[in-house]
PDB file of C-alpha atoms and ligand atoms in Angstrom:
ATOM      1  CA  MET K1421      -2.925  26.710  17.467  1.00  0.00           C
ATOM      2  CA  SER K1422      -2.782  30.258  17.964  1.00  0.00           C
ATOM      3  CA  ARG K1423      -4.416  32.261  20.621  1.00  0.00           C
ATOM      4  CA  ASP K1424      -6.854  33.683  18.489  1.00  0.00           C
ATOM      5  CA  ASN K1425      -8.378  30.362  17.453  1.00  0.00           C
ATOM      6  CA  ASP K1426      -9.012  29.509  21.149  1.00  0.00           C
ATOM      7  CA  ALA K1427     -10.627  32.998  21.740  1.00  0.00           C
ATOM      8  CA  PRO K1428     -14.482  33.024  22.596  1.00  0.00           C
ATOM      9  CA  VAL K1429     -16.879  34.451  19.921  1.00  0.00           C
ATOM     10  CA  GLY K1430     -19.556  37.149  21.648  1.00  0.00           C
ATOM     11  CA  VAL K1431     -23.206  36.505  20.818  1.00  0.00           C
ATOM     12  CA  PHE K1432     -25.923  38.635  21.836  1.00  0.00           C
ATOM     13  CA  ASP K1433     -29.689  39.545  21.566  1.00  0.00           C
ATOM     14  CA  SER K1434     -32.024  41.669  23.369  1.00  0.00           C
ATOM     15  CA  GLY K1435     -33.062  38.808  25.171  1.00  0.00           C
ATOM     16  CA  VAL K1436     -33.803  35.124  24.412  1.00  0.00           C
ATOM     17  CA  GLY K1437     -34.363  35.252  20.711  1.00  0.00           C
ATOM     18  CA  GLY K1438     -30.741  34.919  19.752  1.00  0.00           C
ATOM     19  CA  LEU K1439     -30.622  31.582  21.464  1.00  0.00           C
ATOM     20  CA  SER K1440     -32.677  30.204  18.304  1.00  0.00           C
ATOM     21  CA  VAL K1441     -29.311  31.444  16.619  1.00  0.00           C
ATOM     22  CA  LEU K1442     -26.835  30.142  19.310  1.00  0.00           C
ATOM     23  CA  GLY K1443     -28.102  26.792  18.875  1.00  0.00           C
ATOM     24  CA  GLU K1444     -27.218  26.882  15.261  1.00  0.00           C
ATOM     25  CA  ILE K1445     -23.815  28.019  15.602  1.00  0.00           C
ATOM     26  CA  ARG K1446     -23.249  25.313  18.641  1.00  0.00           C
ATOM     27  CA  SER K1447     -24.495  22.780  16.011  1.00  0.00           C
ATOM     28  CA  LEU K1448     -22.111  23.775  13.211  1.00  0.00           C
ATOM     29  CA  LEU K1449     -19.202  24.735  15.286  1.00  0.00           C
ATOM     30  CA  PRO K1450     -19.353  22.769  18.414  1.00  0.00           C
ATOM     31  CA  SER K1451     -15.470  23.595  19.063  1.00  0.00           C
ATOM     32  CA  GLU K1452     -16.092  27.375  19.584  1.00  0.00           C
ATOM     33  CA  SER K1453     -16.467  28.740  23.030  1.00  0.00           C
ATOM     34  CA  LEU K1454     -19.346  31.290  23.044  1.00  0.00           C
ATOM     35  CA  LEU K1455     -20.278  34.045  25.153  1.00  0.00           C
ATOM     36  CA  TYR K1456     -24.086  35.071  25.240  1.00  0.00           C
ATOM     37  CA  VAL K1457     -25.498  38.289  26.292  1.00  0.00           C
ATOM     38  CA  ALA K1458     -29.171  38.667  26.715  1.00  0.00           C
ATOM     39  CA  ASP K1459     -30.117  42.261  27.145  1.00  0.00           C
ATOM     40  CA  CYS K1460     -33.245  41.480  29.032  1.00  0.00           C
ATOM     41  CA  GLY K1461     -33.128  44.563  31.150  1.00  0.00           C
ATOM     42  CA  HIS K1462     -33.767  46.663  27.783  1.00  0.00           C
ATOM     43  CA  ILE K1463     -36.294  44.591  26.115  1.00  0.00           C
ATOM     44  CA  PRO K1464     -37.961  45.065  23.475  1.00  0.00           C
ATOM     45  CA  TYR K1465     -35.354  46.507  21.064  1.00  0.00           C
ATOM     46  CA  GLY K1466     -38.277  46.483  18.689  1.00  0.00           C
ATOM     47  CA  GLU K1467     -39.816  49.720  20.329  1.00  0.00           C
ATOM     48  CA  LYS K1468     -36.565  51.350  21.095  1.00  0.00           C
ATOM     49  CA  THR K1469     -35.117  54.139  19.169  1.00  0.00           C
ATOM     50  CA  PRO K1470     -32.167  53.218  16.985  1.00  0.00           C
ATOM     51  CA  GLU K1471     -29.882  55.588  18.671  1.00  0.00           C
ATOM     52  CA  PHE K1472     -30.571  53.705  22.119  1.00  0.00           C
ATOM     53  CA  ILE K1473     -29.987  50.307  20.349  1.00  0.00           C
ATOM     54  CA  ARG K1474     -26.826  51.568  18.875  1.00  0.00           C
ATOM     55  CA  GLN K1475     -25.546  52.420  22.428  1.00  0.00           C
ATOM     56  CA  ARG K1476     -26.298  48.964  23.725  1.00  0.00           C
ATOM     57  CA  CYS K1477     -24.494  47.529  20.924  1.00  0.00           C
ATOM     58  CA  VAL K1478     -21.518  49.544  21.749  1.00  0.00           C
ATOM     59  CA  ILE K1479     -21.606  48.735  25.399  1.00  0.00           C
ATOM     60  CA  ILE K1480     -22.297  44.918  24.843  1.00  0.00           C
ATOM     61  CA  ALA K1481     -19.369  44.901  22.028  1.00  0.00           C
ATOM     62  CA  GLU K1482     -17.088  46.459  24.483  1.00  0.00           C
ATOM     63  CA  PHE K1483     -17.864  43.932  27.161  1.00  0.00           C
ATOM     64  CA  PHE K1484     -17.001  40.768  24.732  1.00  0.00           C
ATOM     65  CA  ARG K1485     -13.746  42.754  23.709  1.00  0.00           C
ATOM     66  CA  THR K1486     -12.563  43.007  27.140  1.00  0.00           C
ATOM     67  CA  ARG K1487     -13.009  39.238  27.410  1.00  0.00           C
ATOM     68  CA  GLY K1488     -11.004  38.803  24.187  1.00  0.00           C
ATOM     69  CA  ALA K1489     -13.467  37.842  21.855  1.00  0.00           C
ATOM     70  CA  LYS K1490     -12.242  37.005  18.297  1.00  0.00           C
ATOM     71  CA  ALA K1491     -15.573  37.932  16.513  1.00  0.00           C
ATOM     72  CA  LEU K1492     -19.206  39.458  17.272  1.00  0.00           C
ATOM     73  CA  VAL K1493     -22.630  37.854  16.266  1.00  0.00           C
ATOM     74  CA  LEU K1494     -25.675  40.171  16.405  1.00  0.00           C
ATOM     75  CA  ALA K1495     -28.217  37.390  16.969  1.00  0.00           C
ATOM     76  CA  CYS K1496     -30.693  39.957  16.505  1.00  0.00           C
ATOM     77  CA  ASN K1497     -32.438  41.789  13.263  1.00  0.00           C
ATOM     78  CA  THR K1498     -33.332  44.936  15.041  1.00  0.00           C
ATOM     79  CA  ALA K1499     -30.070  45.510  16.734  1.00  0.00           C
ATOM     80  CA  THR K1500     -28.471  44.813  13.190  1.00  0.00           C
ATOM     81  CA  VAL K1501     -30.644  47.478  11.449  1.00  0.00           C
ATOM     82  CA  ALA K1502     -29.834  49.819  14.278  1.00  0.00           C
ATOM     83  CA  GLY K1503     -26.299  49.219  15.199  1.00  0.00           C
ATOM     84  CA  VAL K1504     -24.246  46.998  12.678  1.00  0.00           C
ATOM     85  CA  ALA K1505     -22.787  49.908  10.576  1.00  0.00           C
ATOM     86  CA  ASP K1506     -21.344  51.846  13.366  1.00  0.00           C
ATOM     87  CA  LEU K1507     -19.801  48.616  14.858  1.00  0.00           C
ATOM     88  CA  ARG K1508     -18.170  47.885  11.893  1.00  0.00           C
ATOM     89  CA  GLU K1509     -16.758  51.216  11.539  1.00  0.00           C
ATOM     90  CA  ARG K1510     -15.596  51.338  15.144  1.00  0.00           C
ATOM     91  CA  TYR K1511     -13.765  47.895  14.832  1.00  0.00           C
ATOM     92  CA  PRO K1512     -12.962  47.573  11.370  1.00  0.00           C
ATOM     93  CA  GLU K1513     -10.595  44.578  11.828  1.00  0.00           C
ATOM     94  CA  TRP K1514     -13.139  42.791  13.931  1.00  0.00           C
ATOM     95  CA  PRO K1515     -15.128  39.971  12.285  1.00  0.00           C
ATOM     96  CA  ILE K1516     -18.931  40.861  12.682  1.00  0.00           C
ATOM     97  CA  VAL K1517     -21.984  38.818  11.540  1.00  0.00           C
ATOM     98  CA  GLY K1518     -25.081  40.558  11.560  1.00  0.00           C
ATOM     99  CA  MET K1519     -28.675  39.354  10.433  1.00  0.00           C
ATOM    100  CA  GLU K1520     -31.392  40.691   8.436  1.00  0.00           C
ATOM    101  CA  PRO K1521     -34.829  39.338   7.225  1.00  0.00           C
ATOM    102  CA  ALA K1522     -34.428  36.527   4.471  1.00  0.00           C
ATOM    103  CA  VAL K1523     -36.140  38.542   1.816  1.00  0.00           C
ATOM    104  CA  LYS K1524     -33.305  37.324  -1.049  1.00  0.00           C
ATOM    105  CA  PRO K1525     -34.125  33.422  -0.054  1.00  0.00           C
ATOM    106  CA  ALA K1526     -37.661  34.008   0.302  1.00  0.00           C
ATOM    107  CA  ALA K1527     -38.082  35.949  -3.416  1.00  0.00           C
ATOM    108  CA  ALA K1528     -36.304  33.034  -4.959  1.00  0.00           C
ATOM    109  CA  ALA K1529     -38.655  30.325  -2.840  1.00  0.00           C
ATOM    110  CA  THR K1530     -42.120  32.150  -3.503  1.00  0.00           C
ATOM    111  CA  ARG K1531     -44.437  30.649  -6.252  1.00  0.00           C
ATOM    112  CA  THR K1532     -47.319  32.895  -5.682  1.00  0.00           C
ATOM    113  CA  GLY K1533     -45.067  36.146  -5.749  1.00  0.00           C
ATOM    114  CA  VAL K1534     -46.393  37.072  -2.563  1.00  0.00           C
ATOM    115  CA  VAL K1535     -44.180  37.018   0.735  1.00  0.00           C
ATOM    116  CA  GLY K1536     -45.035  37.810   4.346  1.00  0.00           C
ATOM    117  CA  VAL K1537     -42.568  39.348   6.889  1.00  0.00           C
ATOM    118  CA  LEU K1538     -43.031  38.987  10.788  1.00  0.00           C
ATOM    119  CA  ALA K1539     -40.464  41.070  12.373  1.00  0.00           C
ATOM    120  CA  THR K1540     -40.174  44.075  15.183  1.00  0.00           C
ATOM    121  CA  THR K1541     -41.477  47.466  14.260  1.00  0.00           C
ATOM    122  CA  GLY K1542     -37.904  48.658  14.678  1.00  0.00           C
ATOM    123  CA  THR K1543     -36.847  46.080  11.812  1.00  0.00           C
ATOM    124  CA  LEU K1544     -39.573  47.084   9.533  1.00  0.00           C
ATOM    125  CA  GLN K1545     -39.066  50.913   9.636  1.00  0.00           C
ATOM    126  CA  SER K1546     -35.545  50.835   9.150  1.00  0.00           C
ATOM    127  CA  ALA K1547     -33.751  52.167   6.149  1.00  0.00           C
ATOM    128  CA  LYS K1548     -31.809  48.985   5.905  1.00  0.00           C
ATOM    129  CA  PHE K1549     -34.916  46.976   5.488  1.00  0.00           C
ATOM    130  CA  ALA K1550     -36.177  49.411   2.868  1.00  0.00           C
ATOM    131  CA  ALA K1551     -32.891  49.003   1.195  1.00  0.00           C
ATOM    132  CA  LEU K1552     -33.277  45.033   1.093  1.00  0.00           C
ATOM    133  CA  LEU K1553     -36.895  45.622  -0.359  1.00  0.00           C
ATOM    134  CA  ASP K1554     -35.321  47.754  -2.911  1.00  0.00           C
ATOM    135  CA  ARG K1555     -32.750  45.204  -3.893  1.00  0.00           C
ATOM    136  CA  PHE K1556     -34.296  41.872  -3.842  1.00  0.00           C
ATOM    137  CA  ALA K1557     -38.212  42.500  -3.748  1.00  0.00           C
ATOM    138  CA  THR K1558     -38.514  44.285  -6.951  1.00  0.00           C
ATOM    139  CA  ASP K1559     -40.627  41.533  -8.725  1.00  0.00           C
ATOM    140  CA  ILE K1560     -42.680  40.155  -5.567  1.00  0.00           C
ATOM    141  CA  GLN K1561     -45.025  41.528  -3.172  1.00  0.00           C
ATOM    142  CA  VAL K1562     -44.147  41.787   0.261  1.00  0.00           C
ATOM    143  CA  VAL K1563     -46.573  41.996   3.156  1.00  0.00           C
ATOM    144  CA  THR K1564     -45.126  43.234   6.041  1.00  0.00           C
ATOM    145  CA  GLN K1565     -46.491  42.727   9.913  1.00  0.00           C
ATOM    146  CA  PRO K1566     -45.026  44.008  12.906  1.00  0.00           C
ATOM    147  CA  CYS K1567     -45.670  42.005  16.011  1.00  0.00           C
ATOM    148  CA  PRO K1568     -45.746  43.970  19.250  1.00  0.00           C
ATOM    149  CA  GLY K1569     -46.304  41.711  22.256  1.00  0.00           C
ATOM    150  CA  LEU K1570     -44.772  38.472  20.875  1.00  0.00           C
ATOM    151  CA  VAL K1571     -41.289  39.100  22.173  1.00  0.00           C
ATOM    152  CA  GLU K1572     -42.532  39.994  25.573  1.00  0.00           C
ATOM    153  CA  LEU K1573     -44.299  36.655  25.861  1.00  0.00           C
ATOM    154  CA  ILE K1574     -41.494  34.582  24.646  1.00  0.00           C
ATOM    155  CA  GLU K1575     -39.310  36.144  27.117  1.00  0.00           C
ATOM    156  CA  THR K1576     -41.534  34.371  29.815  1.00  0.00           C
ATOM    157  CA  GLY K1577     -41.236  31.136  28.151  1.00  0.00           C
ATOM    158  CA  ASP K1578     -44.766  31.387  26.866  1.00  0.00           C
ATOM    159  CA  LEU K1579     -44.877  29.487  23.522  1.00  0.00           C
ATOM    160  CA  THR K1580     -48.167  27.994  23.796  1.00  0.00           C
ATOM    161  CA  SER K1581     -50.853  29.844  25.755  1.00  0.00           C
ATOM    162  CA  PRO K1582     -54.125  30.810  24.507  1.00  0.00           C
ATOM    163  CA  LEU K1583     -52.991  34.676  24.610  1.00  0.00           C
ATOM    164  CA  ILE K1584     -49.868  34.042  22.652  1.00  0.00           C
ATOM    165  CA  ARG K1585     -51.771  32.003  20.062  1.00  0.00           C
ATOM    166  CA  GLN K1586     -54.501  34.867  19.721  1.00  0.00           C
ATOM    167  CA  LEU K1587     -51.935  37.147  19.206  1.00  0.00           C
ATOM    168  CA  LEU K1588     -49.780  35.390  16.875  1.00  0.00           C
ATOM    169  CA  HIS K1589     -52.977  34.334  14.724  1.00  0.00           C
ATOM    170  CA  SER K1590     -53.881  38.067  14.629  1.00  0.00           C
ATOM    171  CA  TYR K1591     -50.616  38.872  13.083  1.00  0.00           C
ATOM    172  CA  VAL K1592     -50.682  35.877  10.536  1.00  0.00           C
ATOM    173  CA  GLU K1593     -54.170  36.173   9.291  1.00  0.00           C
ATOM    174  CA  PRO K1594     -53.256  39.330   7.073  1.00  0.00           C
ATOM    175  CA  LEU K1595     -50.578  37.340   5.579  1.00  0.00           C
ATOM    176  CA  LEU K1596     -52.621  34.572   4.678  1.00  0.00           C
ATOM    177  CA  GLU K1597     -55.345  36.583   3.464  1.00  0.00           C
ATOM    178  CA  ALA K1598     -53.036  38.509   1.034  1.00  0.00           C
ATOM    179  CA  GLY K1599     -51.841  35.025  -0.575  1.00  0.00           C
ATOM    180  CA  CYS K1600     -48.355  34.567   1.158  1.00  0.00           C
ATOM    181  CA  ASP K1601     -46.853  31.313   0.406  1.00  0.00           C
ATOM    182  CA  THR K1602     -43.702  32.096   2.364  1.00  0.00           C
ATOM    183  CA  ILE K1603     -43.124  33.960   5.417  1.00  0.00           C
ATOM    184  CA  ILE K1604     -39.860  35.224   6.749  1.00  0.00           C
ATOM    185  CA  LEU K1605     -39.566  35.097  10.553  1.00  0.00           C
ATOM    186  CA  GLY K1606     -37.600  38.504  10.690  1.00  0.00           C
ATOM    187  CA  CYS K1607     -36.929  38.262  14.412  1.00  0.00           C
ATOM    188  CA  THR K1608     -34.695  35.759  16.299  1.00  0.00           C
ATOM    189  CA  HIS K1609     -37.400  35.172  18.698  1.00  0.00           C
ATOM    190  CA  TYR K1610     -39.921  34.046  16.336  1.00  0.00           C
ATOM    191  CA  PRO K1611     -38.271  30.541  15.390  1.00  0.00           C
ATOM    192  CA  PHE K1612     -39.379  29.417  18.857  1.00  0.00           C
ATOM    193  CA  LEU K1613     -42.973  30.032  17.650  1.00  0.00           C
ATOM    194  CA  LYS K1614     -42.651  27.548  14.681  1.00  0.00           C
ATOM    195  CA  PRO K1615     -44.655  24.653  16.151  1.00  0.00           C
ATOM    196  CA  LEU K1616     -47.420  26.960  17.087  1.00  0.00           C
ATOM    197  CA  LEU K1617     -47.293  28.745  13.908  1.00  0.00           C
ATOM    198  CA  ARG K1618     -47.538  25.498  11.862  1.00  0.00           C
ATOM    199  CA  GLU K1619     -50.801  24.532  13.592  1.00  0.00           C
ATOM    200  CA  MET K1620     -52.260  27.963  12.112  1.00  0.00           C
ATOM    201  CA  ILE K1621     -50.987  27.696   8.415  1.00  0.00           C
ATOM    202  CA  PRO K1622     -51.238  25.382   5.594  1.00  0.00           C
ATOM    203  CA  ALA K1623     -48.384  22.864   5.203  1.00  0.00           C
ATOM    204  CA  SER K1624     -47.731  24.055   2.059  1.00  0.00           C
ATOM    205  CA  ILE K1625     -46.633  27.694   3.312  1.00  0.00           C
ATOM    206  CA  THR K1626     -42.647  27.862   3.504  1.00  0.00           C
ATOM    207  CA  LEU K1627     -41.095  29.430   6.794  1.00  0.00           C
ATOM    208  CA  ILE K1628     -37.781  31.119   6.659  1.00  0.00           C
ATOM    209  CA  ASP K1629     -35.534  32.141   9.506  1.00  0.00           C
ATOM    210  CA  THR K1630     -31.723  33.021   9.211  1.00  0.00           C
ATOM    211  CA  GLY K1631     -29.843  31.192  12.145  1.00  0.00           C
ATOM    212  CA  GLY K1632     -28.533  28.677  10.095  1.00  0.00           C
ATOM    213  CA  ALA K1633     -27.116  31.372   7.775  1.00  0.00           C
ATOM    214  CA  VAL K1634     -25.692  33.265  10.357  1.00  0.00           C
ATOM    215  CA  ALA K1635     -23.812  30.062  11.565  1.00  0.00           C
ATOM    216  CA  ARG K1636     -22.554  29.598   8.066  1.00  0.00           C
ATOM    217  CA  GLN K1637     -21.219  33.257   7.527  1.00  0.00           C
ATOM    218  CA  LEU K1638     -19.523  33.152  11.031  1.00  0.00           C
ATOM    219  CA  GLN K1639     -17.844  29.778   9.880  1.00  0.00           C
ATOM    220  CA  ARG K1640     -16.752  31.400   6.784  1.00  0.00           C
ATOM    221  CA  LEU K1641     -15.239  34.565   8.420  1.00  0.00           C
ATOM    222  CA  LEU K1642     -13.641  32.613  11.180  1.00  0.00           C
ATOM    223  CA  GLY K1643     -12.182  30.158   8.211  1.00  0.00           C
ATOM    224  CA  GLN K1644     -10.954  33.205   5.839  1.00  0.00           C
ATOM    225  CA  ARG K1645      -8.941  34.385   8.879  1.00  0.00           C
ATOM    226  CA  ASP K1646      -8.002  30.862   9.919  1.00  0.00           C
ATOM    227  CA  MET K1647      -9.313  31.377  13.263  1.00  0.00           C
ATOM    228  CA  LEU K1648     -11.669  28.475  13.758  1.00  0.00           C
ATOM    229  CA  ALA K1649     -11.583  26.316  16.887  1.00  0.00           C
ATOM    230  CA  SER K1650     -10.851  22.771  16.578  1.00  0.00           C
ATOM    231  CA  GLY K1651     -10.927  21.216  20.352  1.00  0.00           C
ATOM    232  CA  PRO K1652     -13.368  19.639  22.115  1.00  0.00           C
ATOM    233  CA  PRO K1653     -17.012  21.114  22.529  1.00  0.00           C
ATOM    234  CA  GLN K1654     -17.122  24.367  24.888  1.00  0.00           C
ATOM    235  CA  PRO K1655     -19.811  24.933  27.279  1.00  0.00           C
ATOM    236  CA  THR K1656     -21.371  28.389  26.569  1.00  0.00           C
ATOM    237  CA  GLN K1657     -21.369  31.294  29.127  1.00  0.00           C
ATOM    238  CA  PHE K1658     -24.406  33.406  29.596  1.00  0.00           C
ATOM    239  CA  TRP K1659     -25.013  36.813  30.868  1.00  0.00           C
ATOM    240  CA  THR K1660     -28.217  38.767  31.394  1.00  0.00           C
ATOM    241  CA  SER K1661     -29.028  42.360  32.107  1.00  0.00           C
ATOM    242  CA  GLY K1662     -32.420  41.454  33.455  1.00  0.00           C
ATOM    243  CA  ASP K1663     -33.161  38.695  36.178  1.00  0.00           C
ATOM    244  CA  PRO K1664     -30.364  35.815  36.021  1.00  0.00           C
ATOM    245  CA  ASP K1665     -33.024  33.318  37.889  1.00  0.00           C
ATOM    246  CA  ASN K1666     -35.439  34.115  35.120  1.00  0.00           C
ATOM    247  CA  PHE K1667     -32.901  33.409  32.401  1.00  0.00           C
ATOM    248  CA  ARG K1668     -31.898  30.383  34.138  1.00  0.00           C
ATOM    249  CA  ASN K1669     -35.282  28.942  34.250  1.00  0.00           C
ATOM    250  CA  ILE K1670     -36.155  29.838  30.472  1.00  0.00           C
ATOM    251  CA  LEU K1671     -32.866  28.147  29.119  1.00  0.00           C
ATOM    252  CA  PRO K1672     -34.014  24.777  29.591  1.00  0.00           C
ATOM    253  CA  VAL K1673     -37.141  25.571  27.656  1.00  0.00           C
ATOM    254  CA  LEU K1674     -35.629  26.970  24.671  1.00  0.00           C
ATOM    255  CA  LEU K1675     -32.020  25.527  24.549  1.00  0.00           C
ATOM    256  CA  GLU K1676     -30.670  23.599  27.647  1.00  0.00           C
ATOM    257  CA  ALA K1677     -30.126  24.456  31.499  1.00  0.00           C
ATOM    258  CA  SER K1678     -26.798  26.087  32.471  1.00  0.00           C
ATOM    259  CA  ASP K1679     -25.303  26.961  35.526  1.00  0.00           C
ATOM    260  CA  SER K1680     -23.216  29.697  33.970  1.00  0.00           C
ATOM    261  CA  VAL K1681     -25.768  32.539  34.088  1.00  0.00           C
ATOM    262  CA  ARG K1682     -24.235  36.006  35.374  1.00  0.00           C
ATOM    263  CA  SER K1683     -25.466  39.381  35.858  1.00  0.00           C
ATOM    264  CA  PHE K1684     -24.603  41.805  33.263  1.00  0.00           C
ATOM    265  CA  ALA K1685     -24.640  45.159  35.200  1.00  0.00           C
ATOM    266  CA  SER K1686     -24.103  47.615  32.375  1.00  0.00           C
TER     267      SER K1686
HETATM  268  N1  LIG T1166     -35.103  39.391  18.697  1.00  0.00           N
HETATM  269  C1  LIG T1166     -34.875  40.678  18.155  1.00  0.00           C
HETATM  270  C2  LIG T1166     -34.945  40.613  16.737  1.00  0.00           C
HETATM  271  O1  LIG T1166     -34.219  39.685  15.958  1.00  0.00           O
HETATM  272  C3  LIG T1166     -35.535  41.883  18.678  1.00  0.00           C
HETATM  273  C4  LIG T1166     -36.604  41.523  19.846  1.00  0.00           C
HETATM  274  C5  LIG T1166     -36.734  42.926  20.445  1.00  0.00           C
HETATM  275  O2  LIG T1166     -37.796  43.550  20.100  1.00  0.00           O
HETATM  276  O3  LIG T1166     -36.324  43.223  21.248  1.00  0.00           O
HETATM  277  O4  LIG T1166     -35.163  41.443  16.197  1.00  0.00           O
END
């Protein structure tokens, strides 16, 4: 096996949201060794300027490159719309997987022709999202709903309190009133709210997120380059620009416990 196959894959998000993607990658590609940066010191990305997020993307990408990462996954919709084009330009040879709200599969799935999108303000206001709608949403109605405040609560490990219940309800209600039968979870934090969301919406409504698709795309890109790892399962290493103790405490709630949480000081 060449050195490239054993090299790690860098995965990052503004915080814990990308753990929903990390879980999918680990199920599909258990042999890959994964490095995860949670940029909790700068959360929420959804309310930051694209330029600020682009800078964070480069800082984190450089960190992964110094650790020999063979590929990069932006496990964050907001970082992707702001930064993926710039990263691909800077590192043309590096396999980079980004993510965007699943408008195309939702357009195929809807029967009422009305699709809802829950995402951050930054994602919904971006040119990349507008282009996505132009491309795939010509025959359907798309109702968008920014969700300020949700990410901050999820970051504390709150997935069930009356406060988050009330906030989520206020964001979902307009989608139900508009007749959506398909709801896109366009932020990687939101899949952690699926159980709560299921209590609020009819069972007939389809929820779509893209963590699984991201894992499959990573598998494709590495496979095309003959760079897939094939050894025994590898533990993930974590860094956070926030408080490592907080992150260590929330990991078992969202994924699993890990002793390997370090401070990301950049
Ligand atoms: N998890 C991120 C996403 O997928 C953004 C959360 C934030 O606003 O920081 O968009």
